Coordinates of C-alpha atoms and ligand atoms in Angstrom, one line a residue:
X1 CA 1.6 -13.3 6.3
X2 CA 3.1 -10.0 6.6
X3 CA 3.4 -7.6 3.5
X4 CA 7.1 -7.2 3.0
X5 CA 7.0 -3.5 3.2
X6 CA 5.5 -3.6 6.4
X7 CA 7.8 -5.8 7.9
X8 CA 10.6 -3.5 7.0
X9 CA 8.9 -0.3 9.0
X10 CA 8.3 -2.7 11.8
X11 CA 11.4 -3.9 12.1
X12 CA 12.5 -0.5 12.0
X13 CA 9.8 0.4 14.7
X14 CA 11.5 -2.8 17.3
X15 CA 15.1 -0.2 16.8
X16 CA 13.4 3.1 17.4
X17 CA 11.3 1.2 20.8
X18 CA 14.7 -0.1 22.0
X19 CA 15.9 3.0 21.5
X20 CA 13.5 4.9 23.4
X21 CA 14.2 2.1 26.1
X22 CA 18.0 2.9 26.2
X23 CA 17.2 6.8 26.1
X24 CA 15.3 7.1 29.4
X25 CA 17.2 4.5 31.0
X26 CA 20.7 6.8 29.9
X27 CA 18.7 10.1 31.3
X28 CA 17.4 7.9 34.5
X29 CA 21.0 6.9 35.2
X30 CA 22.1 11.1 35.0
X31 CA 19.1 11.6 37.2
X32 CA 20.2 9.7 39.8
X33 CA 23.7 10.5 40.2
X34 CA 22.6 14.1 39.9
X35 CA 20.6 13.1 43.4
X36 CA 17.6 13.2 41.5
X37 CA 16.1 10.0 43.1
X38 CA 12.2 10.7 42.4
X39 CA 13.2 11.6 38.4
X40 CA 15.4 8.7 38.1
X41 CA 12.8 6.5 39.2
X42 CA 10.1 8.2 37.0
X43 CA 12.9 7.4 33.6
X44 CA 13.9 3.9 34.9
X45 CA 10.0 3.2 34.9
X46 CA 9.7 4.4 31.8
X47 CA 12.7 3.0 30.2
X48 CA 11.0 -0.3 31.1
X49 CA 7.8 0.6 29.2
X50 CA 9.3 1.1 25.8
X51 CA 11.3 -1.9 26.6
X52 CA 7.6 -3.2 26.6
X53 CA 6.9 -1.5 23.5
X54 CA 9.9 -3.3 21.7
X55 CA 8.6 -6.5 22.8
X56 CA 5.1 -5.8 21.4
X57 CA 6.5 -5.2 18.3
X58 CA 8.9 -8.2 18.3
X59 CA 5.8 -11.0 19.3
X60 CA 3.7 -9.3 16.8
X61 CA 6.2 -9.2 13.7
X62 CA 6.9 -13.2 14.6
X63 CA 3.2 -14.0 15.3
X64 CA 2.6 -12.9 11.7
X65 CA 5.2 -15.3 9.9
X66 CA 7.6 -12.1 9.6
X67 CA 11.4 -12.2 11.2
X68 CA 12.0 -9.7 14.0
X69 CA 15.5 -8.2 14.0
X70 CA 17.4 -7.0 17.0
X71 CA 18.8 -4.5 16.5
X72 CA 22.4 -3.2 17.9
X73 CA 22.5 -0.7 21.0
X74 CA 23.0 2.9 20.0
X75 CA 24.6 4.8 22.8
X76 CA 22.4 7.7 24.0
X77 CA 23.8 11.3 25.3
X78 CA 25.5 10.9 28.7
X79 CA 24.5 14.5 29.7
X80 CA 20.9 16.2 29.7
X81 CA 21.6 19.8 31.1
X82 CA 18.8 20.7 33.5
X83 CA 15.7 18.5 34.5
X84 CA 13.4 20.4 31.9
X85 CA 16.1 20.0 29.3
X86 CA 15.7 16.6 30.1
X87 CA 11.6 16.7 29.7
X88 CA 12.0 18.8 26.6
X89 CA 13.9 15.9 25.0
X90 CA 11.2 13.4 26.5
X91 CA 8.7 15.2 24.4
X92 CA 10.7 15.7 21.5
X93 CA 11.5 12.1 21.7
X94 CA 7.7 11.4 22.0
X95 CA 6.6 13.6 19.4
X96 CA 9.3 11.9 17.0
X97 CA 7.8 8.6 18.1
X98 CA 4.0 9.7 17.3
X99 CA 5.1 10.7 13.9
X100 CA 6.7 7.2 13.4
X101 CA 3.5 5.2 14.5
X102 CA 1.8 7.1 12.3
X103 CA 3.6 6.0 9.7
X104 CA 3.1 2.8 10.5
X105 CA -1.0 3.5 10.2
X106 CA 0.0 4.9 7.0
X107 CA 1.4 2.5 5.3
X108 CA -1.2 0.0 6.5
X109 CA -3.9 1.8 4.7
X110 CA -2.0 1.8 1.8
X111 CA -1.5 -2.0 1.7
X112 CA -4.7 -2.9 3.2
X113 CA -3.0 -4.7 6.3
X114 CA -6.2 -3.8 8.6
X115 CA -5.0 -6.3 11.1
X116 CA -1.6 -4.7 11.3
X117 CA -3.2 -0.9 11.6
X118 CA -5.9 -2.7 14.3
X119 CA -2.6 -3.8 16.2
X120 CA -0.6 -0.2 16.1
X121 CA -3.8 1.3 17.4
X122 CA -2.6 0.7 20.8
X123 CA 0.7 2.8 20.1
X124 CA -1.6 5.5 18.6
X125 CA -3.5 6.1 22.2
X126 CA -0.6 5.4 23.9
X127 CA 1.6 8.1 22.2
X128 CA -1.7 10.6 22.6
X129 CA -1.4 9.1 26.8
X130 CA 3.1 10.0 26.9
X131 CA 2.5 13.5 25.0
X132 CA -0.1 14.6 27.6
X133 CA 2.0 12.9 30.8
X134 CA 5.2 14.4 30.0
X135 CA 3.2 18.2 28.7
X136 CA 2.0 18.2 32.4
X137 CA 5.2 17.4 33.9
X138 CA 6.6 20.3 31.9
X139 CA 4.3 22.4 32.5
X140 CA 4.5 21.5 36.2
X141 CA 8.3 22.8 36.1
X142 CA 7.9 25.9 34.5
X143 CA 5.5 26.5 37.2
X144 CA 8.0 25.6 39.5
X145 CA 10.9 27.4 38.2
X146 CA 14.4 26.3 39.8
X147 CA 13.5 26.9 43.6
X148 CA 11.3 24.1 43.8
X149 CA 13.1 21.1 42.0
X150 CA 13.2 19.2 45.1
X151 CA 9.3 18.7 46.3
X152 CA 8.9 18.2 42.4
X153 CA 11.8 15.5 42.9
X154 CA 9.7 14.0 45.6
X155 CA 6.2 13.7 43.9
X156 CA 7.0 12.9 40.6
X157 CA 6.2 9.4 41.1
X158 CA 2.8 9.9 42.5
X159 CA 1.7 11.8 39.2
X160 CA 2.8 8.7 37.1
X161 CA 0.9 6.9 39.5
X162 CA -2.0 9.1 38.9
X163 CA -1.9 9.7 35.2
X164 CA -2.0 5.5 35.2
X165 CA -5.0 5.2 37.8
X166 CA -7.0 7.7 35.5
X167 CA -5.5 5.6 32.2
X168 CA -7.1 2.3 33.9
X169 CA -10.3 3.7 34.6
X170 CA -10.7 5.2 31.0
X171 CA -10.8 3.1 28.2
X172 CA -9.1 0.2 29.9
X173 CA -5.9 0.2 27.4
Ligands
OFO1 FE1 7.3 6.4 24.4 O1 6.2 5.1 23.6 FE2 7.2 3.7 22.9 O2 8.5 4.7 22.1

């Protein structure tokens, strides 16, 4: 049975994951009627991973005897400025996310819920794997700079592809 306290912040975790979800999938659909195809396919992919997340969160919360809420859409921004504005608010996004699940570890320890902090482990490599994915595409832009938006429009997808292939053959998460 879950501790109550724990319920709560995972509850709240199922919002923040559907959130995320909603966020790339916003900045995915300004991608691609910006003629962004590659980027837009890079968000929507990712929009379906949190929406993953969520899901995690919601089967684990239930499995436990607790009562996963779903929680109402919040709108996102329709507008994201230029593509690294974009990544910048990935990463911030991220970074607020990391903070969250480790929270969650937190609070865990404090209650003793070892089963609980065993399950957010997953989030906590997967955070450390988004931070790194979307540092390297940033740092892949300012590299860039403007004049070369479109082959990094075009090859975006193979680095997800790559950054998972490497992901696969480490620790198998
Ligand atoms: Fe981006 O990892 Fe979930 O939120």
């Amino acid at each position: 049975m879950l501790n109550e306290k724990i319920e709560t912040i995972l509850v709240a975790q199922v919002e923040k994951e559907a959130y995320s979800s909603m966020l790339y999938l916003a900045m995915a659909s300004w991608a691609e009627v910006n003629g962004l195809e590659g980027i837009s396919k890079w968000l929507y992919a990712q929009s379906d991973e949190e929406r993953m997340h969520m899901l995690k969160f919601v089967a684990y919360i239930n499995e436990r005897g607790g009562k996963a809420v779903i929680p109402a859409l919040r709108q996102p921004p329709v507008d994201y400025g230029t593509v690294k504005d974009a990544f910048k608010e990935v990463l911030k996004h991220e970074n607020f996310i990391t903070q969250s699940i480790n929270e969650i570890v937190y609070a865990c320890a404090e209650v003793k819920d070892f089963t609980t902090q065993n399950f957010v482990q997953w989030f906590v490599n997967e955070q450390i794997e988004e931070e790194r994915n979307v540092r390297n595409i940033l740092d892949k832009l300012n590299l860039l700079g403007d004049g070369g938006m479109y082959l990094f429009d075009r090859d975006i997808m193979s680095m997800r592809a790559a950054a998972a292939a490497a992901d696969a053959g480490g620790a198998g998460a």
